[in-house]
Amino acid sequence: MKIWFKHILTTGMILAGIALSVDSYFGMNSAYENYEYDMMTSPIISLSLRNLADGKIPYLVSAAMGKNVSDDSELAMAEEETGTAQDTQEATETTQTGENRDVQDTEAVQNPEDSQNEAGLTEEIANPEGENQADPAANGEAGENAENPAAENPSENPEQTENSETTPQEAVAAEESQEIKYVYTMTSVEDDYFDDALFIGDSRTVGLSEYCPELMERSEFYAKVSMTIYGTDDIKFVEVPVIPEGFEPEVAESAKEQASEESPEASDTGENTQETATEENAQAEPTPTPDPYADLPKEKVTIEEALTRKQFGKIYMMLGINELGSGTPETFRDKYGEVIGRIRELQPDAIIYIQGIMHVTSKKSNSDKVFKNETINQRNDALRELADWEHIFYIDMNEATDDENGALSQDLSFDDVHLKAKSYSLWYDYLKNHAFIKVPKDEVDTGIKAES
Amino acid sequence: MINFSDLSFIFRFLPAFLLAYYIVPIGMRAYITVIGSLIFYAVGDIKSLWVFLASIVVNYLFSLKCQERKKAFLFVIVLFDTGLLVFYKLIAQRIGLLLPVPLGISFFTFKMISFQADLYTGKIKKRPRFMETLLYFSLFPQVISGPIMRFEDTEKNRIITGVEDRFLLFRDRFSKNFDKVEEGLSIFVMGFAMKVILADYLAMMWNEIGTIGYESISTPLAWAGVVCYSLELYFDFWGYSLMASGIAVAMGYPFIINFNHPYSAKGVGDFYRRWHVTLGTWFRDYIYIPMGGSKKGSLRTIFNLCVVWFLTGLWHGVTLNFLLWSGCLLVLIVLEKYLWVHIPKVRDFVGKVHVLFFIPITWVIFAIPNYNDLLNYLGRLFPFAGGGNYINPFDFDKIVGNYVFFLLTGMMLLWPKIFDYIFKNRRNWFVRLFLLILFWICAVFVSGKAGNPFLYFSF
């Protein structure tokens, strides 16, 4: 016995090695079943070690403690001591999600009206329904709306009639409409197009946020290394101001005052209101992050939560490289579609751009089991199906960065996956030349839809 | 599996091998080592196994004649070994043969040359049997990247021959063997930690710098990159060497020092007596001294140094940057040897500047094989001529901020006392307890990276 104790290093390696291997063996089909494991390439102990690397306690320990071991929830695996803290955390989370649901519900209720309104939206705005459907999201600066309980909105609705007129962008291209006013068309735009743009993505979009000077100063980025489409409601990393109860930013307040002043007129004379409303909208849009929020403390929230706090004009998404090794094009598309659906609910006025996943270089594609351009193309084809070419558009920036083999050009990348700093301008130029704007249908004689 | 910091190696091959090594009858230890080593090589590079085995057989046959001081045989076999190395590393690709470079060829051919030369000069006195020759060349801890152990060191292994424990009672033998394993593993863990905690993370930082593109990094980041790459290379290779030596120690071989605190050196010449020691002494013993060393006048010495450093550059790689790298070192060494040496006050200062300032820069030359990339990098280090585009001035804060722990820990370990304390006290129970904890932390680190390819390669 003494000799084993004397050789503590070897003994400790052997004993812990055996213990963790046993733990892996028993946990293999339960707690660790989500870990991809290939007996040929790695020892069984790797399961338990990976579990530790993820910051969870070993399966046998948690089983012995009588805790219910669930596969996904990190919280359930947390140690007993943090139990109370954990409970409160869970509680707050549920209330948060509860609030979210409220917001979503009200919007969901509003949506049918929206679409009705959209369908019927013409120059005669004296649509009676318009009064009810003031969408909190429609106000470009409605940062405080997220804080205001959704219940407050209905009471304000009658006063905010003009808000219904700030949404004519929505109305375009509705097919049943007899008098279509606008269609979306692809064109080249100037830098200021991106003033109210949001970019959602993984490390590649992080790169864009760091090496595209034009976008750095204009747009917002909810991008994070190793982000996936499955992380939009899960990973908290977007910094947003914590708005204290009763905090009313000046900009928004003045806008509200204006609104209440003008609203009586709105209900009376329809045609004038539309003009004022669009004017106001035009004024409101170009002010991006309002200063009043700058001094507030920040909190980190998920992308979806952040989208309830601020409205954007355009949302560009590029996700998919990190989930290339899991699921199928169909499961990926379905999840992506789900997320897009939720974004549409939260951001009804935004044009959503689905960007095809950027390719990797031939070198990478030919040598890697997972990161293959064929797989990327399959997924991109699936993503293209999500576009409705009314609010959701598909663009593929690979056109700007591919070589003749349909792979990312070798000279644009160092690590075969990311663009070098100097290469991001190609991406930006592509976005500038593939932007959708709405134009009056009269101007587009042929009435081509964006698809062509 | 052939990577020492790989979980399959640590939790499968190594324990299985050590167990077999100490369980089999004493006379079988050499055989089990050869079998284990050949399996190890085959897993790494089965296609080249025949090249490896054939060259061992050829070398064994010639060794008999070399020991009889037949100069012609020595000449032919050295030509053969050098030719093998030059053919696979220099010629095969050039003439369009898509032959894979055999695993560890730079190291086993050097072992072979030293073996033949030592036989010829009589440094190896006994006649090596085929089994011993095979064992020496194939020894798995050293076969991939050294250290280039000399044959005479193999004879110091009194476990594999059974000299040490053959006549002991089981209890005493067990205790003795256990000591060896414990000693070897403690050295292994030191290297493992350097590789896993420092080198691997610094390599990620270096990769991030490359991802930006050398033309677009800010000058502060370029300098951080110099520090990063220098530390990465150092701890990667030192860590590897400690792991390799540790395994050999666990089998009863003597500990081979491959790195002896190079950054505390007094000058470039001193640095390379402390850096990759087994390679440096190989060049000294089999090239520099046979050519006359420094005993035949200054001009001849400089010529000899030129030859040694030219070959050193070539050995590391065939691209131009390696020659540029070794050329810079040659200039610094010649300056130290013939200019600064006359002014003692300046000498010490300049030596330190060489080691702490110029050597890290030479590592950047070493790191970047592409000529334009190298020019871009140097242009960002010394931005006098302007240049550079799409530079984000916050890149330093972001990247260095992420890796500051690894950079600082690495720099602290340049101070010899920390490592020396742990190394000297490795038999202290508490130090070994510390190493045990360190080992499991590292194992968790590795599993987090290797077990999940999407975590390690997360974009």
PDB file of N, CA and C in Angstrom, chain A residues 341-412:
ATOM      1  N   GLY A 341     -38.550  32.733 -39.203  1.00  0.00           N
ATOM      2  CA  GLY A 341     -39.943  33.005 -38.862  1.00  0.00           C
ATOM      3  C   GLY A 341     -40.038  33.850 -37.609  1.00  0.00           C
ATOM      4  N   ARG A 342     -39.227  33.509 -36.640  1.00  0.00           N
ATOM      5  CA  ARG A 342     -39.272  34.270 -35.393  1.00  0.00           C
ATOM      6  C   ARG A 342     -38.745  35.689 -35.611  1.00  0.00           C
ATOM      7  N   ILE A 343     -37.707  35.800 -36.407  1.00  0.00           N
ATOM      8  CA  ILE A 343     -37.182  37.142 -36.683  1.00  0.00           C
ATOM      9  C   ILE A 343     -38.241  37.976 -37.407  1.00  0.00           C
ATOM     10  N   ARG A 344     -38.952  37.347 -38.309  1.00  0.00           N
ATOM     11  CA  ARG A 344     -40.018  38.067 -39.020  1.00  0.00           C
ATOM     12  C   ARG A 344     -41.054  38.585 -38.028  1.00  0.00           C
ATOM     13  N   GLU A 345     -41.381  37.765 -37.033  1.00  0.00           N
ATOM     14  CA  GLU A 345     -42.348  38.201 -36.028  1.00  0.00           C
ATOM     15  C   GLU A 345     -41.819  39.397 -35.250  1.00  0.00           C
ATOM     16  N   LEU A 346     -40.536  39.310 -34.887  1.00  0.00           N
ATOM     17  CA  LEU A 346     -39.961  40.361 -34.044  1.00  0.00           C
ATOM     18  C   LEU A 346     -39.612  41.599 -34.845  1.00  0.00           C
ATOM     19  N   GLN A 347     -39.330  41.424 -36.103  1.00  0.00           N
ATOM     20  CA  GLN A 347     -38.869  42.527 -36.938  1.00  0.00           C
ATOM     21  C   GLN A 347     -39.691  42.564 -38.226  1.00  0.00           C
ATOM     22  N   PRO A 348     -40.958  42.874 -38.103  1.00  0.00           N
ATOM     23  CA  PRO A 348     -41.816  42.746 -39.291  1.00  0.00           C
ATOM     24  C   PRO A 348     -41.422  43.690 -40.427  1.00  0.00           C
ATOM     25  N   ASP A 349     -40.707  44.753 -40.111  1.00  0.00           N
ATOM     26  CA  ASP A 349     -40.378  45.716 -41.162  1.00  0.00           C
ATOM     27  C   ASP A 349     -39.050  45.449 -41.836  1.00  0.00           C
ATOM     28  N   ALA A 350     -38.324  44.522 -41.310  1.00  0.00           N
ATOM     29  CA  ALA A 350     -36.966  44.346 -41.827  1.00  0.00           C
ATOM     30  C   ALA A 350     -36.955  43.482 -43.086  1.00  0.00           C
ATOM     31  N   ILE A 351     -36.059  43.849 -43.970  1.00  0.00           N
ATOM     32  CA  ILE A 351     -35.764  42.973 -45.107  1.00  0.00           C
ATOM     33  C   ILE A 351     -34.754  41.956 -44.592  1.00  0.00           C
ATOM     34  N   ILE A 352     -35.067  40.699 -44.767  1.00  0.00           N
ATOM     35  CA  ILE A 352     -34.135  39.685 -44.270  1.00  0.00           C
ATOM     36  C   ILE A 352     -33.349  39.103 -45.433  1.00  0.00           C
ATOM     37  N   TYR A 353     -32.054  39.168 -45.302  1.00  0.00           N
ATOM     38  CA  TYR A 353     -31.183  38.576 -46.308  1.00  0.00           C
ATOM     39  C   TYR A 353     -30.603  37.279 -45.759  1.00  0.00           C
ATOM     40  N   ILE A 354     -30.911  36.177 -46.402  1.00  0.00           N
ATOM     41  CA  ILE A 354     -30.202  34.944 -46.067  1.00  0.00           C
ATOM     42  C   ILE A 354     -28.990  34.895 -46.977  1.00  0.00           C
ATOM     43  N   GLN A 355     -27.820  34.895 -46.386  1.00  0.00           N
ATOM     44  CA  GLN A 355     -26.619  34.783 -47.207  1.00  0.00           C
ATOM     45  C   GLN A 355     -26.198  33.324 -47.252  1.00  0.00           C
ATOM     46  N   GLY A 356     -25.926  32.864 -48.454  1.00  0.00           N
ATOM     47  CA  GLY A 356     -25.408  31.501 -48.584  1.00  0.00           C
ATOM     48  C   GLY A 356     -24.114  31.377 -47.792  1.00  0.00           C
ATOM     49  N   ILE A 357     -23.852  30.193 -47.283  1.00  0.00           N
ATOM     50  CA  ILE A 357     -22.637  29.960 -46.503  1.00  0.00           C
ATOM     51  C   ILE A 357     -21.424  30.137 -47.417  1.00  0.00           C
ATOM     52  N   MET A 358     -20.452  30.882 -46.945  1.00  0.00           N
ATOM     53  CA  MET A 358     -19.246  31.083 -47.754  1.00  0.00           C
ATOM     54  C   MET A 358     -18.481  29.761 -47.880  1.00  0.00           C
ATOM     55  N   HIS A 359     -17.955  29.549 -49.078  1.00  0.00           N
ATOM     56  CA  HIS A 359     -17.187  28.325 -49.315  1.00  0.00           C
ATOM     57  C   HIS A 359     -15.880  28.302 -48.520  1.00  0.00           C
ATOM     58  N   VAL A 360     -15.242  27.129 -48.518  1.00  0.00           N
ATOM     59  CA  VAL A 360     -13.866  27.021 -48.029  1.00  0.00           C
ATOM     60  C   VAL A 360     -12.980  26.826 -49.260  1.00  0.00           C
ATOM     61  N   THR A 361     -11.672  26.888 -49.076  1.00  0.00           N
ATOM     62  CA  THR A 361     -10.790  26.736 -50.230  1.00  0.00           C
ATOM     63  C   THR A 361     -10.773  25.276 -50.693  1.00  0.00           C
ATOM     64  N   SER A 362     -10.296  25.073 -51.919  1.00  0.00           N
ATOM     65  CA  SER A 362     -10.195  23.700 -52.448  1.00  0.00           C
ATOM     66  C   SER A 362      -9.340  22.849 -51.534  1.00  0.00           C
ATOM     67  N   LYS A 363      -8.253  23.450 -51.035  1.00  0.00           N
ATOM     68  CA  LYS A 363      -7.348  22.711 -50.166  1.00  0.00           C
ATOM     69  C   LYS A 363      -8.104  22.123 -48.987  1.00  0.00           C
ATOM     70  N   LYS A 364      -8.909  22.966 -48.351  1.00  0.00           N
ATOM     71  CA  LYS A 364      -9.693  22.520 -47.199  1.00  0.00           C
ATOM     72  C   LYS A 364     -10.738  21.511 -47.637  1.00  0.00           C
ATOM     73  N   SER A 365     -11.441  21.859 -48.688  1.00  0.00           N
ATOM     74  CA  SER A 365     -12.554  21.017 -49.136  1.00  0.00           C
ATOM     75  C   SER A 365     -12.080  19.619 -49.506  1.00  0.00           C
ATOM     76  N   ASN A 366     -10.903  19.537 -50.101  1.00  0.00           N
ATOM     77  CA  ASN A 366     -10.404  18.227 -50.528  1.00  0.00           C
ATOM     78  C   ASN A 366      -9.800  17.411 -49.404  1.00  0.00           C
ATOM     79  N   SER A 367      -9.439  18.062 -48.311  1.00  0.00           N
ATOM     80  CA  SER A 367      -8.722  17.327 -47.275  1.00  0.00           C
ATOM     81  C   SER A 367      -9.553  17.099 -46.021  1.00  0.00           C
ATOM     82  N   ASP A 368     -10.678  17.770 -45.908  1.00  0.00           N
ATOM     83  CA  ASP A 368     -11.421  17.688 -44.657  1.00  0.00           C
ATOM     84  C   ASP A 368     -12.647  16.802 -44.826  1.00  0.00           C
ATOM     85  N   LYS A 369     -12.984  16.114 -43.766  1.00  0.00           N
ATOM     86  CA  LYS A 369     -14.134  15.221 -43.828  1.00  0.00           C
ATOM     87  C   LYS A 369     -15.442  16.008 -43.757  1.00  0.00           C
ATOM     88  N   VAL A 370     -15.395  17.116 -43.047  1.00  0.00           N
ATOM     89  CA  VAL A 370     -16.631  17.842 -42.774  1.00  0.00           C
ATOM     90  C   VAL A 370     -16.787  19.079 -43.644  1.00  0.00           C
ATOM     91  N   PHE A 371     -15.737  19.864 -43.704  1.00  0.00           N
ATOM     92  CA  PHE A 371     -15.861  21.159 -44.351  1.00  0.00           C
ATOM     93  C   PHE A 371     -15.626  21.037 -45.848  1.00  0.00           C
ATOM     94  N   LYS A 372     -16.637  20.566 -46.530  1.00  0.00           N
ATOM     95  CA  LYS A 372     -16.559  20.335 -47.972  1.00  0.00           C
ATOM     96  C   LYS A 372     -17.493  21.292 -48.686  1.00  0.00           C
ATOM     97  N   ASN A 373     -17.034  21.761 -49.839  1.00  0.00           N
ATOM     98  CA  ASN A 373     -17.878  22.697 -50.585  1.00  0.00           C
ATOM     99  C   ASN A 373     -19.146  22.038 -51.114  1.00  0.00           C
ATOM    100  N   GLU A 374     -19.072  20.745 -51.398  1.00  0.00           N
ATOM    101  CA  GLU A 374     -20.297  20.068 -51.860  1.00  0.00           C
ATOM    102  C   GLU A 374     -21.374  20.161 -50.781  1.00  0.00           C
ATOM    103  N   THR A 375     -20.952  19.911 -49.532  1.00  0.00           N
ATOM    104  CA  THR A 375     -21.907  20.003 -48.429  1.00  0.00           C
ATOM    105  C   THR A 375     -22.436  21.423 -48.312  1.00  0.00           C
ATOM    106  N   ILE A 376     -21.530  22.387 -48.434  1.00  0.00           N
ATOM    107  CA  ILE A 376     -21.965  23.785 -48.318  1.00  0.00           C
ATOM    108  C   ILE A 376     -22.973  24.097 -49.415  1.00  0.00           C
ATOM    109  N   ASN A 377     -22.721  23.611 -50.626  1.00  0.00           N
ATOM    110  CA  ASN A 377     -23.647  23.889 -51.721  1.00  0.00           C
ATOM    111  C   ASN A 377     -25.016  23.257 -51.486  1.00  0.00           C
ATOM    112  N   GLN A 378     -24.999  22.037 -50.939  1.00  0.00           N
ATOM    113  CA  GLN A 378     -26.287  21.403 -50.617  1.00  0.00           C
ATOM    114  C   GLN A 378     -27.077  22.243 -49.632  1.00  0.00           C
ATOM    115  N   ARG A 379     -26.354  22.719 -48.629  1.00  0.00           N
ATOM    116  CA  ARG A 379     -27.041  23.509 -47.600  1.00  0.00           C
ATOM    117  C   ARG A 379     -27.524  24.834 -48.175  1.00  0.00           C
ATOM    118  N   ASN A 380     -26.710  25.420 -49.045  1.00  0.00           N
ATOM    119  CA  ASN A 380     -27.114  26.693 -49.639  1.00  0.00           C
ATOM    120  C   ASN A 380     -28.347  26.514 -50.521  1.00  0.00           C
ATOM    121  N   ASP A 381     -28.393  25.387 -51.249  1.00  0.00           N
ATOM    122  CA  ASP A 381     -29.579  25.130 -52.068  1.00  0.00           C
ATOM    123  C   ASP A 381     -30.811  25.041 -51.185  1.00  0.00           C
ATOM    124  N   ALA A 382     -30.618  24.396 -50.014  1.00  0.00           N
ATOM    125  CA  ALA A 382     -31.743  24.282 -49.090  1.00  0.00           C
ATOM    126  C   ALA A 382     -32.142  25.654 -48.559  1.00  0.00           C
ATOM    127  N   LEU A 383     -31.145  26.495 -48.273  1.00  0.00           N
ATOM    128  CA  LEU A 383     -31.438  27.823 -47.734  1.00  0.00           C
ATOM    129  C   LEU A 383     -32.196  28.672 -48.754  1.00  0.00           C
ATOM    130  N   ARG A 384     -31.833  28.503 -50.018  1.00  0.00           N
ATOM    131  CA  ARG A 384     -32.461  29.302 -51.060  1.00  0.00           C
ATOM    132  C   ARG A 384     -33.987  29.108 -51.049  1.00  0.00           C
ATOM    133  N   GLU A 385     -34.414  27.889 -50.670  1.00  0.00           N
ATOM    134  CA  GLU A 385     -35.848  27.600 -50.658  1.00  0.00           C
ATOM    135  C   GLU A 385     -36.598  28.451 -49.628  1.00  0.00           C
ATOM    136  N   LEU A 386     -35.872  28.990 -48.657  1.00  0.00           N
ATOM    137  CA  LEU A 386     -36.537  29.761 -47.604  1.00  0.00           C
ATOM    138  C   LEU A 386     -36.929  31.157 -48.064  1.00  0.00           C
ATOM    139  N   ALA A 387     -36.325  31.608 -49.150  1.00  0.00           N
ATOM    140  CA  ALA A 387     -36.597  32.977 -49.585  1.00  0.00           C
ATOM    141  C   ALA A 387     -37.998  33.071 -50.149  1.00  0.00           C
ATOM    142  N   ASP A 388     -38.707  34.133 -49.764  1.00  0.00           N
ATOM    143  CA  ASP A 388     -40.019  34.345 -50.382  1.00  0.00           C
ATOM    144  C   ASP A 388     -39.968  35.512 -51.360  1.00  0.00           C
ATOM    145  N   TRP A 389     -38.829  36.136 -51.437  1.00  0.00           N
ATOM    146  CA  TRP A 389     -38.560  37.259 -52.346  1.00  0.00           C
ATOM    147  C   TRP A 389     -39.509  38.423 -52.118  1.00  0.00           C
ATOM    148  N   GLU A 390     -40.123  38.442 -50.947  1.00  0.00           N
ATOM    149  CA  GLU A 390     -40.915  39.610 -50.565  1.00  0.00           C
ATOM    150  C   GLU A 390     -40.281  40.266 -49.351  1.00  0.00           C
ATOM    151  N   HIS A 391     -40.055  39.450 -48.361  1.00  0.00           N
ATOM    152  CA  HIS A 391     -39.395  39.951 -47.158  1.00  0.00           C
ATOM    153  C   HIS A 391     -38.095  39.230 -46.902  1.00  0.00           C
ATOM    154  N   ILE A 392     -38.000  38.059 -47.460  1.00  0.00           N
ATOM    155  CA  ILE A 392     -36.826  37.223 -47.217  1.00  0.00           C
ATOM    156  C   ILE A 392     -36.147  36.950 -48.544  1.00  0.00           C
ATOM    157  N   PHE A 393     -34.904  37.345 -48.629  1.00  0.00           N
ATOM    158  CA  PHE A 393     -34.166  37.200 -49.882  1.00  0.00           C
ATOM    159  C   PHE A 393     -32.947  36.332 -49.672  1.00  0.00           C
ATOM    160  N   TYR A 394     -32.585  35.668 -50.730  1.00  0.00           N
ATOM    161  CA  TYR A 394     -31.380  34.842 -50.656  1.00  0.00           C
ATOM    162  C   TYR A 394     -30.314  35.462 -51.548  1.00  0.00           C
ATOM    163  N   ILE A 395     -29.133  35.672 -50.995  1.00  0.00           N
ATOM    164  CA  ILE A 395     -28.010  36.132 -51.820  1.00  0.00           C
ATOM    165  C   ILE A 395     -26.817  35.247 -51.515  1.00  0.00           C
ATOM    166  N   ASP A 396     -25.943  35.131 -52.483  1.00  0.00           N
ATOM    167  CA  ASP A 396     -24.814  34.218 -52.333  1.00  0.00           C
ATOM    168  C   ASP A 396     -23.525  34.965 -52.635  1.00  0.00           C
ATOM    169  N   MET A 397     -22.838  35.363 -51.551  1.00  0.00           N
ATOM    170  CA  MET A 397     -21.633  36.165 -51.750  1.00  0.00           C
ATOM    171  C   MET A 397     -20.474  35.361 -52.303  1.00  0.00           C
ATOM    172  N   ASN A 398     -20.642  34.039 -52.398  1.00  0.00           N
ATOM    173  CA  ASN A 398     -19.571  33.228 -52.982  1.00  0.00           C
ATOM    174  C   ASN A 398     -19.223  33.691 -54.402  1.00  0.00           C
ATOM    175  N   GLU A 399     -20.217  34.287 -55.066  1.00  0.00           N
ATOM    176  CA  GLU A 399     -19.944  34.803 -56.410  1.00  0.00           C
ATOM    177  C   GLU A 399     -18.772  35.772 -56.397  1.00  0.00           C
ATOM    178  N   ALA A 400     -18.584  36.442 -55.280  1.00  0.00           N
ATOM    179  CA  ALA A 400     -17.525  37.450 -55.213  1.00  0.00           C
ATOM    180  C   ALA A 400     -16.182  36.861 -54.805  1.00  0.00           C
ATOM    181  N   THR A 401     -16.184  35.700 -54.176  1.00  0.00           N
ATOM    182  CA  THR A 401     -14.936  35.208 -53.598  1.00  0.00           C
ATOM    183  C   THR A 401     -14.506  33.848 -54.135  1.00  0.00           C
ATOM    184  N   ASP A 402     -15.300  33.272 -55.036  1.00  0.00           N
ATOM    185  CA  ASP A 402     -14.949  31.950 -55.546  1.00  0.00           C
ATOM    186  C   ASP A 402     -13.841  32.009 -56.592  1.00  0.00           C
ATOM    187  N   ASP A 403     -13.110  30.912 -56.691  1.00  0.00           N
ATOM    188  CA  ASP A 403     -12.201  30.749 -57.823  1.00  0.00           C
ATOM    189  C   ASP A 403     -12.932  29.957 -58.900  1.00  0.00           C
ATOM    190  N   GLU A 404     -12.200  29.523 -59.922  1.00  0.00           N
ATOM    191  CA  GLU A 404     -12.877  28.876 -61.050  1.00  0.00           C
ATOM    192  C   GLU A 404     -13.443  27.500 -60.680  1.00  0.00           C
ATOM    193  N   ASN A 405     -12.998  26.937 -59.557  1.00  0.00           N
ATOM    194  CA  ASN A 405     -13.502  25.630 -59.139  1.00  0.00           C
ATOM    195  C   ASN A 405     -14.687  25.732 -58.198  1.00  0.00           C
ATOM    196  N   GLY A 406     -15.189  26.936 -58.002  1.00  0.00           N
ATOM    197  CA  GLY A 406     -16.292  27.080 -57.071  1.00  0.00           C
ATOM    198  C   GLY A 406     -15.868  26.910 -55.626  1.00  0.00           C
ATOM    199  N   ALA A 407     -14.625  27.241 -55.348  1.00  0.00           N
ATOM    200  CA  ALA A 407     -14.139  27.197 -53.966  1.00  0.00           C
ATOM    201  C   ALA A 407     -13.616  28.583 -53.612  1.00  0.00           C
ATOM    202  N   LEU A 408     -13.493  28.828 -52.329  1.00  0.00           N
ATOM    203  CA  LEU A 408     -12.933  30.106 -51.886  1.00  0.00           C
ATOM    204  C   LEU A 408     -11.519  30.255 -52.465  1.00  0.00           C
ATOM    205  N   SER A 409     -11.255  31.393 -53.100  1.00  0.00           N
ATOM    206  CA  SER A 409      -9.936  31.603 -53.711  1.00  0.00           C
ATOM    207  C   SER A 409      -8.842  31.501 -52.661  1.00  0.00           C
ATOM    208  N   GLN A 410      -7.817  30.763 -53.001  1.00  0.00           N
ATOM    209  CA  GLN A 410      -6.744  30.526 -52.035  1.00  0.00           C
ATOM    210  C   GLN A 410      -6.076  31.825 -51.598  1.00  0.00           C
ATOM    211  N   ASP A 411      -5.912  32.752 -52.501  1.00  0.00           N
ATOM    212  CA  ASP A 411      -5.171  33.968 -52.136  1.00  0.00           C
ATOM    213  C   ASP A 411      -6.000  34.929 -51.280  1.00  0.00           C
ATOM    214  N   LEU A 412      -7.274  34.629 -51.079  1.00  0.00           N
ATOM    215  CA  LEU A 412      -8.084  35.504 -50.231  1.00  0.00           C
ATOM    216  C   LEU A 412      -8.060  35.059 -48.772  1.00  0.00           C
TER     217      LEU A 412
END
